[in-house]
Amino acid sequence: MAVERGTVIDGKYEILKEIGKGGMSVVYLAMDNRLNKQWAVKVIQRQGIGKNNEVIINTVPDDTQLMKRLDHPSIPRIVDIIDRPEDTQIYIVMDYVEGESLDKILDELGAQPQNLVIDWAKQICDTLNYLHTQKSPVIYRDMKPANIMLKPEGNIKLIDFGIAREYKEQDLADTTALGTRGYASPEHFGGKTDARSDIYTLGMTMHHLLTGADPRSKSYEYIPIREYNPELSSGLEHIIDKCTSWDPENRYQNCNELMYDLEHYSEIDDNFKKKQKSRLMTFAVSVLLSLVFLAVGVFGNFMVGRQYNNMIEVTGSYNEKIASYYNAIDIEPDDTRAYMKVLEAYEENGKFAAKESQAFITAFSKADFDEESPEYMQLVYKLGLTYFYLYTGDHSFRSRIQAAGPYFEKIINSSDAYNNSAAQNYYTMYKFYSEFILKSSKNDIQKENYDELLQSFSECLSNLENYEGADASFVKLTLFQEIFNFLNTYSKSLAICKVDKDTVLDLLQRVQEAASALAPTAAEAIDIRNDIMNSYDSYKDNIETTYMNVAQRSN
């Protein structure tokens, strides 16, 4: 029942106008006649009709009790609750937030200026830090422009705490998967949300505000902000990319870390500029060495082949070698030997980041190789290994295998048998990520998708059984760990989609037994094996408990 204008509630709150409406509630602007102050009054029908025409008896929402104990300038206060059993409606009186939501500003004005977005982000970061550092930390979970109000003086307030929840360390998984698709983190869908989940949603919100690209669109694809607008800060791009990392371990671990970078984003830009300066210095060395080698060629032998051989056999510092190898590539771009030397130098130096990757691929893509030659296959395999073991990207395993996969695919699709068995196993991991893991964070995955995924896991394990390469333990354990963690993290989604529990548990046990049969010697591989062995019992219990809870709720 609507509340008419002029109605006075509890003898003091005079209804002025309707300002919002939800499923079973309406929000009004009201005047406190005693204090001469405006409030927002949420009116909830005590009895309503649910989706299936069932009668629902409403009570004071849980988020109301949560908000009553919060005291922060960016969080609306609950100042009064009028809940009388004889009344057909419940009244919740709260701060009236005057202003406009950021989604409306986006609709009207498009992408927002960088300095404004950074200011808003710092205010939000401060608010989230307050929530996360409560005695019982509060996870907001639904950050998006529509839930951020911009007040006339430039301050922001977070609204709609409807799905915020207290974080309890002992919980194995969230009881519900809530959030707004596009902004929500992968763990929103079947996993356990924590402070890092809020950091992800803030990152996606910043991305939307800076680019105007709506992540809720079905055609949306995440692209770094400077590909939309090169004038944006490279430091800010780094911050947002880190916030929105698929793996929570690769995000900022708390809001203090994020706030520090937001306040020093220009210094991150400076680091980027230093790298650019370093690149120019490398280029200068390259030019100098070119002149030196040209002189050697003039006084020694004018044959290009001799000059090329001298360049790829050069001794000296890492930078001198790299410069010489790339000069050799300039002379003979279709000869694979200099490319192999470059990759070997990167391997010896232990670094293959975005700068190194871009330099190599720029040269590699311009060459006209004989793609049927054994030398080309060796080079492609070496490049795949370099990406797999060295590429930093966002420092996650996913970024390495995604970058390496296309090169291993070239090998298994060729007629050459060079390292085909090893390439097949690396490619299996690549397919696992590109076809399933990235899709599994979507909200619309169905039972048949999960069934297909579990079948692919089984095939992955079978393909790896006979692999005996030098890196066999690491390759096998890496994939074992990914499958193992997936089954535990997405156990609720699997249960809700009615994926057979025994199939899930059998696969978990198969991974555990396969890991148990290995005897790795490398420290990293040993750590992965120990993690699998130590986690098996708790993962098994969690899956069984989750299936039981889902079954009970559906009855």
XYZ file of C-alpha atoms in Angstrom:
555
model
C 0.000 0.000 0.000
C 1.420 3.389 -1.036
C 1.908 6.042 1.621
C 0.167 9.239 0.604
C 1.904 12.596 0.594
C 1.316 14.439 3.862
C 1.032 11.264 5.939
C 2.837 11.671 9.272
C 4.559 8.526 10.554
C 5.188 8.066 14.274
C 4.035 11.612 14.881
C 7.086 13.253 13.306
C 8.050 11.960 9.806
C 5.920 13.716 7.176
C 5.985 12.020 3.758
C 6.932 14.465 0.963
C 7.358 12.289 -2.146
C 8.359 8.874 -3.470
C 12.034 8.654 -4.464
C 12.589 4.931 -5.111
C 10.902 1.565 -5.355
C 11.972 -2.088 -4.947
C 10.250 -5.464 -4.986
C 8.433 -5.187 -1.640
C 9.498 -1.755 -0.486
C 9.141 1.902 -1.434
C 11.478 4.711 -0.384
C 10.066 8.164 0.386
C 11.559 11.536 1.156
C 10.222 12.685 4.523
C 10.551 15.753 6.733
C 11.225 15.385 10.442
C 8.836 18.024 11.768
C 10.571 18.099 15.145
C 14.128 18.539 13.857
C 13.239 20.247 10.564
C 15.467 17.739 8.765
C 14.885 15.536 5.738
C 15.232 11.749 5.935
C 14.696 8.826 3.592
C 12.026 6.419 4.820
C 11.966 2.866 3.457
C 8.485 1.372 3.771
C 8.349 -2.430 3.713
C 5.098 -4.336 3.369
C 4.871 -6.775 6.264
C 3.136 -9.307 4.036
C 3.898 -9.777 0.347
C 3.663 -12.222 -2.533
C 6.797 -14.057 -3.695
C 7.872 -15.184 -7.171
C 5.792 -18.361 -6.955
C 2.701 -16.637 -5.578
C 3.575 -17.753 -2.051
C 2.768 -15.493 0.885
C 5.894 -13.960 2.420
C 6.033 -12.436 5.898
C 8.683 -9.712 5.935
C 10.709 -8.651 8.966
C 13.335 -5.979 9.488
C 16.062 -6.858 6.922
C 19.373 -8.205 8.170
C 21.301 -5.409 6.467
C 19.383 -2.889 8.614
C 20.793 -4.364 11.804
C 24.210 -4.440 10.181
C 24.062 -0.779 9.145
C 22.859 0.374 12.577
C 26.282 -0.337 14.069
C 28.276 1.273 11.226
C 29.466 4.844 11.580
C 31.290 6.250 8.565
C 30.665 9.450 6.567
C 30.299 7.477 3.323
C 27.719 5.052 4.716
C 24.093 6.168 5.234
C 22.979 5.923 8.875
C 19.910 4.101 10.119
C 18.387 6.529 12.627
C 15.052 4.941 13.469
C 13.129 1.686 12.965
C 9.367 1.678 13.431
C 8.212 -1.928 13.628
C 4.857 -2.347 15.345
C 3.142 -5.741 15.025
C -0.244 -4.090 14.553
C 0.974 -2.022 11.576
C 0.881 -3.574 8.094
C 4.146 -1.843 7.213
C 7.658 -1.513 8.606
C 9.374 1.901 8.456
C 13.141 2.305 8.362
C 14.357 5.901 8.655
C 17.824 6.639 7.285
C 20.000 9.437 5.951
C 18.656 11.040 2.817
C 21.494 11.046 0.284
C 21.093 14.017 -1.971
C 22.902 13.751 -5.277
C 23.126 11.505 -8.325
C 24.315 7.940 -8.772
C 27.464 7.432 -10.829
C 25.663 5.191 -13.328
C 23.381 8.107 -14.238
C 26.416 10.352 -14.612
C 27.952 7.745 -16.934
C 24.754 7.593 -18.974
C 24.633 11.363 -19.322
C 28.310 12.272 -19.687
C 30.165 9.093 -20.623
C 33.673 8.236 -19.382
C 34.803 10.380 -16.466
C 38.039 12.364 -16.025
C 40.930 10.493 -14.463
C 41.418 12.887 -11.526
C 37.755 12.551 -10.521
C 37.774 8.758 -10.709
C 40.933 8.564 -8.608
C 39.364 10.839 -5.970
C 36.194 8.738 -5.893
C 38.220 5.523 -5.750
C 40.200 6.769 -2.742
C 36.978 7.649 -0.917
C 35.531 4.222 -1.698
C 38.777 2.532 -0.705
C 38.661 4.292 2.662
C 35.057 3.166 3.131
C 35.824 -0.448 2.232
C 38.813 -0.427 4.575
C 36.483 0.686 7.390
C 34.101 -2.178 6.592
C 36.859 -4.764 6.271
C 38.509 -3.799 9.572
C 35.392 -4.168 11.709
C 35.637 -6.693 14.532
C 33.484 -8.894 12.301
C 34.656 -7.721 8.846
C 31.868 -6.649 6.501
C 32.129 -7.553 2.810
C 30.114 -5.125 0.681
C 30.012 -7.448 -2.391
C 27.995 -5.287 -4.819
C 30.208 -2.363 -5.792
C 29.065 -0.742 -9.045
C 28.321 2.808 -10.271
C 24.602 2.423 -9.508
C 25.384 1.914 -5.812
C 27.624 4.973 -5.501
C 25.952 8.338 -4.892
C 27.813 11.548 -5.687
C 26.769 14.353 -3.350
C 26.711 17.977 -4.589
C 29.869 18.833 -2.619
C 31.804 16.018 -4.347
C 31.757 13.378 -1.606
C 30.428 9.894 -2.255
C 28.170 7.556 -0.301
C 27.680 3.837 -0.765
C 24.055 2.723 -0.851
C 22.216 -0.597 -0.995
C 23.818 -2.823 1.615
C 21.264 -5.502 0.780
C 23.807 -8.266 0.108
C 26.639 -7.098 2.361
C 27.628 -9.776 4.820
C 29.941 -10.378 7.726
C 33.035 -12.422 6.914
C 33.567 -15.438 9.144
C 36.927 -17.160 8.876
C 35.535 -20.597 9.677
C 32.995 -20.604 6.835
C 34.059 -22.927 4.025
C 31.928 -21.199 1.423
C 29.366 -18.473 1.016
C 25.764 -19.608 1.334
C 24.702 -17.535 -1.661
C 26.362 -16.329 -4.854
C 25.356 -12.696 -5.121
C 26.671 -9.664 -6.954
C 26.192 -7.943 -10.273
C 27.451 -9.835 -13.267
C 30.304 -8.026 -14.971
C 31.458 -6.342 -11.774
C 31.451 -9.460 -9.578
C 34.658 -11.405 -9.012
C 35.004 -15.066 -10.098
C 34.596 -16.204 -6.472
C 31.209 -14.464 -6.263
C 29.897 -17.424 -8.276
C 30.248 -20.464 -6.068
C 33.288 -19.462 -4.033
C 33.943 -17.561 -0.810
C 33.988 -13.776 -1.024
C 36.375 -11.770 1.134
C 37.990 -8.327 1.159
C 39.791 -9.090 -2.096
C 36.423 -9.655 -3.779
C 35.466 -6.066 -2.929
C 38.802 -4.906 -4.362
C 37.940 -6.700 -7.614
C 34.530 -5.020 -7.873
C 36.102 -1.634 -7.152
C 38.611 -2.243 -9.933
C 35.836 -3.084 -12.396
C 33.912 -0.001 -11.268
C 36.956 2.220 -11.845
C 37.433 0.632 -15.268
C 33.811 1.381 -16.222
C 34.030 4.967 -14.975
C 37.252 5.649 -16.905
C 36.316 3.940 -20.177
C 32.523 4.061 -20.321
C 32.598 0.340 -21.286
C 29.760 -1.404 -19.425
C 30.958 -4.816 -18.134
C 27.351 -6.071 -17.968
C 27.137 -6.120 -21.759
C 27.174 -9.608 -23.292
C 29.780 -8.473 -25.824
C 32.043 -6.980 -23.148
C 35.681 -8.019 -23.143
C 38.124 -6.692 -20.541
C 40.747 -4.488 -22.175
C 43.294 -2.353 -20.257
C 42.141 1.255 -19.879
C 44.879 2.790 -22.015
C 43.718 0.832 -25.032
C 40.541 2.915 -24.764
C 42.366 6.147 -23.997
C 46.202 6.307 -24.298
C 46.196 9.580 -22.333
C 45.247 7.745 -19.135
C 47.944 7.001 -16.567
C 49.970 3.828 -17.055
C 50.263 3.656 -13.275
C 46.492 3.714 -12.910
C 46.200 1.026 -15.575
C 48.562 -1.160 -13.539
C 46.456 -0.579 -10.402
C 43.182 -1.536 -12.103
C 44.696 -4.589 -13.793
C 45.978 -5.760 -10.407
C 42.608 -5.148 -8.719
C 40.830 -7.254 -11.359
C 43.232 -10.165 -11.473
C 41.332 -13.455 -11.863
C 43.312 -15.001 -8.989
C 42.659 -13.282 -5.606
C 46.267 -13.988 -4.604
C 47.454 -11.659 -7.369
C 45.214 -8.746 -6.314
C 45.863 -6.185 -3.602
C 45.418 -8.148 -0.409
C 43.816 -5.272 1.501
C 42.616 -1.720 0.979
C 45.673 -0.188 2.633
C 47.851 -1.582 -0.157
C 45.431 -0.291 -2.771
C 45.127 3.148 -1.141
C 48.903 3.543 -1.097
C 49.134 2.910 -4.849
C 46.177 5.188 -5.579
C 47.941 7.964 -3.691
C 51.223 7.268 -5.511
C 49.989 6.280 -8.963
C 52.132 8.990 -10.578
C 55.211 7.361 -9.049
C 54.213 4.118 -10.744
C 54.091 6.202 -13.928
C 57.626 7.374 -13.136
C 58.771 3.758 -12.881
C 57.225 3.142 -16.263
C 59.102 6.150 -17.645
C 62.329 4.806 -16.167
C 61.722 1.554 -18.024
C 61.157 3.529 -21.196
C 64.408 5.371 -20.558
C 66.146 2.037 -20.028
C 64.730 0.865 -23.334
C 66.187 3.949 -25.026
C 69.551 3.248 -23.412
C 69.436 -0.303 -24.723
C 68.663 1.073 -28.151
C 71.645 3.455 -27.882
C 73.911 0.530 -26.972
C 72.456 -1.333 -29.934
C 73.294 1.537 -32.274
C 76.817 1.789 -30.877
C 77.402 -1.933 -31.253
C 76.060 -1.766 -34.779
C 78.747 0.782 -35.615
C 81.415 -1.355 -33.942
C 80.368 -4.481 -35.796
C 80.103 -2.538 -39.028
C 83.711 -1.427 -38.593
C 84.778 -5.011 -37.904
C 82.962 -6.083 -41.027
C 84.684 -3.397 -43.143
C 88.159 -4.285 -41.939
C 87.649 -8.027 -41.690
C 85.115 -9.570 -44.014
C 82.356 -7.929 -45.973
C 80.288 -11.077 -46.041
C 76.942 -10.716 -44.290
C 77.144 -14.291 -43.088
C 80.395 -13.625 -41.258
C 78.971 -10.505 -39.648
C 75.863 -12.411 -38.555
C 77.946 -15.176 -36.992
C 80.048 -12.658 -35.124
C 76.926 -11.012 -33.730
C 75.326 -14.196 -32.407
C 78.616 -15.368 -30.837
C 79.298 -12.075 -29.041
C 80.451 -12.132 -25.409
C 79.828 -9.451 -22.840
C 77.048 -8.213 -20.578
C 73.424 -9.219 -20.876
C 72.458 -5.916 -22.535
C 75.346 -6.182 -24.990
C 74.295 -9.692 -25.973
C 70.655 -8.739 -26.435
C 71.573 -5.716 -28.548
C 73.926 -7.796 -30.697
C 71.391 -10.603 -31.199
C 68.683 -8.163 -32.293
C 71.144 -6.543 -34.707
C 71.771 -9.989 -36.136
C 68.000 -10.416 -36.550
C 67.897 -7.125 -38.444
C 70.538 -8.467 -40.848
C 69.039 -11.944 -41.312
C 65.433 -11.816 -40.017
C 64.567 -15.292 -41.307
C 67.426 -17.133 -39.584
C 66.193 -18.774 -36.373
C 69.596 -18.893 -34.635
C 69.607 -15.298 -33.362
C 66.055 -15.718 -32.021
C 67.181 -18.805 -30.085
C 70.113 -16.818 -28.694
C 67.745 -14.075 -27.508
C 65.527 -16.588 -25.687
C 68.578 -18.250 -24.126
C 69.759 -14.842 -22.874
C 66.344 -14.125 -21.373
C 66.448 -17.535 -19.706
C 69.932 -16.927 -18.260
C 68.850 -13.516 -16.996
C 65.665 -15.035 -15.541
C 63.397 -12.338 -16.901
C 60.788 -12.318 -19.653
C 58.301 -9.562 -18.858
C 56.050 -7.455 -21.083
C 58.972 -5.392 -22.422
C 60.991 -8.455 -23.441
C 57.916 -10.169 -24.853
C 56.959 -7.179 -26.987
C 60.495 -6.767 -28.380
C 60.744 -10.436 -29.301
C 57.287 -10.833 -30.817
C 57.720 -7.633 -32.846
C 60.779 -9.156 -34.527
C 59.382 -12.698 -34.644
C 56.132 -11.681 -36.351
C 57.944 -9.826 -39.150
C 60.089 -12.789 -40.184
C 59.277 -15.082 -43.085
C 60.246 -18.416 -41.533
C 60.040 -21.794 -43.184
C 57.348 -23.065 -40.838
C 57.876 -26.678 -41.894
C 61.545 -26.690 -40.923
C 62.829 -28.440 -37.774
C 64.627 -25.215 -36.804
C 61.351 -23.312 -36.761
C 59.676 -26.022 -34.658
C 62.546 -25.878 -32.163
C 62.227 -22.101 -31.962
C 58.448 -22.232 -31.440
C 58.842 -24.869 -28.724
C 61.532 -22.777 -26.999
C 59.283 -19.701 -27.175
C 56.410 -21.652 -25.617
C 58.667 -22.800 -22.781
C 59.923 -19.245 -22.229
C 56.383 -17.966 -21.818
C 55.390 -20.908 -19.632
C 58.285 -20.657 -17.174
C 59.404 -17.025 -17.303
C 56.620 -14.721 -18.479
C 55.517 -12.476 -15.628
C 52.373 -10.833 -17.085
C 50.112 -10.439 -14.031
C 52.354 -12.947 -12.184
C 49.772 -15.723 -12.427
C 50.030 -19.221 -13.824
C 47.025 -18.447 -15.999
C 48.787 -15.600 -17.798
C 51.814 -17.802 -18.523
C 49.914 -20.753 -19.947
C 47.573 -18.505 -21.924
C 50.581 -16.807 -23.527
C 52.436 -20.079 -24.148
C 49.529 -22.160 -25.457
C 49.329 -20.937 -29.076
C 52.966 -21.905 -29.672
C 52.480 -25.444 -28.379
C 49.372 -25.625 -30.566
C 51.530 -24.906 -33.629
C 53.653 -27.950 -32.791
C 50.840 -30.437 -32.272
C 49.173 -29.260 -35.492
C 52.337 -29.652 -37.543
C 53.636 -32.733 -39.339
C 56.951 -32.453 -37.466
C 57.264 -34.751 -34.462
C 59.644 -32.437 -32.577
C 58.699 -32.578 -28.873
C 55.131 -33.336 -29.894
C 54.350 -35.318 -26.732
C 55.572 -32.588 -24.406
C 53.813 -29.888 -26.431
C 50.566 -31.880 -26.237
C 50.627 -31.755 -22.438
C 51.342 -28.038 -22.299
C 48.568 -27.544 -24.842
C 46.180 -29.565 -22.684
C 46.665 -27.050 -19.881
C 46.165 -24.176 -22.305
C 42.863 -25.628 -23.536
C 41.789 -26.196 -19.948
C 42.102 -22.460 -19.237
C 40.954 -21.009 -22.528
C 37.843 -23.162 -22.878
C 36.707 -23.783 -19.327
C 38.258 -21.832 -16.465
C 37.616 -18.448 -18.043
C 34.035 -19.473 -18.851
C 33.419 -20.955 -15.420
C 33.251 -17.520 -13.798
C 30.135 -16.721 -15.795
C 26.793 -16.786 -14.092
C 24.986 -18.740 -16.820
C 27.045 -21.951 -16.856
C 24.793 -25.018 -16.980
C 25.066 -28.667 -15.919
C 26.150 -29.768 -19.381
C 29.013 -27.258 -19.263
C 30.225 -28.689 -15.967
C 29.820 -32.266 -17.217
C 31.930 -31.401 -20.241
C 34.481 -29.732 -17.987
C 34.830 -32.765 -15.711
C 35.208 -34.992 -18.770
C 37.999 -32.740 -20.013
C 39.688 -33.004 -16.612
C 39.608 -36.765 -16.907
C 41.127 -36.597 -20.391
C 43.813 -34.202 -19.142
C 44.825 -36.686 -16.464
C 44.917 -39.526 -18.981
C 47.039 -37.521 -21.413
C 49.599 -36.810 -18.697
C 49.976 -40.397 -17.470
C 52.654 -41.395 -19.977
C 54.498 -38.084 -20.136
C 58.097 -38.593 -18.993
C 59.812 -35.315 -19.965
C 62.408 -33.596 -17.781
C 59.715 -31.255 -16.509
C 57.117 -34.005 -16.048
C 56.608 -33.584 -12.293
C 56.149 -29.823 -12.512
C 53.819 -29.991 -15.527
C 51.689 -32.738 -13.993
C 51.487 -31.210 -10.518
C 50.652 -27.778 -11.887
C 47.612 -29.127 -13.695
C 46.721 -31.411 -10.768
C 46.617 -28.383 -8.466
C 44.402 -26.377 -10.812
C 41.863 -29.227 -11.146
C 42.029 -29.933 -7.416
C 41.334 -26.314 -6.428
C 38.596 -25.959 -9.037
C 36.618 -28.906 -7.655
C 36.728 -27.435 -4.150
C 36.150 -23.774 -5.071
C 33.192 -24.475 -7.354
C 31.658 -27.295 -5.301
C 28.533 -25.263 -4.592
C 27.953 -24.422 -8.250
C 28.478 -28.087 -9.147
C 25.954 -29.123 -6.487
C 23.371 -26.538 -7.549
C 23.683 -27.701 -11.170
C 23.169 -31.306 -9.948
C 26.516 -32.548 -11.232
C 26.989 -36.069 -9.886
C 28.738 -35.870 -6.508
C 30.497 -39.224 -6.905
C 31.989 -38.074 -10.188
C 33.408 -34.994 -8.455
C 34.788 -36.983 -5.513
C 36.238 -39.695 -7.775
C 38.045 -37.046 -9.786
C 39.346 -35.399 -6.592
C 40.656 -38.770 -5.390
C 42.206 -39.521 -8.768
C 44.150 -36.255 -8.630
C 45.277 -36.970 -5.071
C 46.469 -40.467 -6.001
C 48.269 -39.230 -9.108
C 50.055 -36.547 -7.069
C 50.916 -39.096 -4.379
C 52.625 -41.324 -6.969
C 55.073 -38.562 -7.959
C 58.436 -37.925 -6.286
C 59.453 -34.421 -7.402
C 62.847 -32.949 -6.553
C 62.312 -29.273 -7.423
C 61.197 -27.157 -4.451
C 58.236 -25.589 -6.273
C 56.916 -28.983 -7.412
C 57.369 -30.419 -3.891
C 55.316 -27.541 -2.446
C 52.487 -28.189 -4.920
C 52.450 -31.916 -4.135
C 52.410 -31.261 -0.373
C 49.581 -28.754 -0.778
C 47.474 -31.330 -2.635
C 48.175 -34.081 -0.114
C 47.490 -31.843 2.896
C 44.282 -30.401 1.436
C 42.638 -33.627 0.284
C 40.674 -34.481 3.445
C 39.365 -30.930 3.995
C 38.431 -30.555 0.298
C 36.628 -33.899 0.341
C 34.694 -32.945 3.507
C 33.813 -29.535 2.079
C 32.432 -31.043 -1.149
C 30.328 -33.607 0.730
C 29.020 -30.946 3.160
C 28.223 -28.538 0.339
C 26.250 -31.165 -1.601
C 24.333 -32.098 1.566
C 23.502 -28.438 2.339
C 22.326 -27.769 -1.211
C 20.167 -30.901 -1.154
C 18.571 -29.906 2.166
C 17.745 -26.397 0.946
C 16.148 -27.740 -2.242
C 13.812 -30.075 -0.299
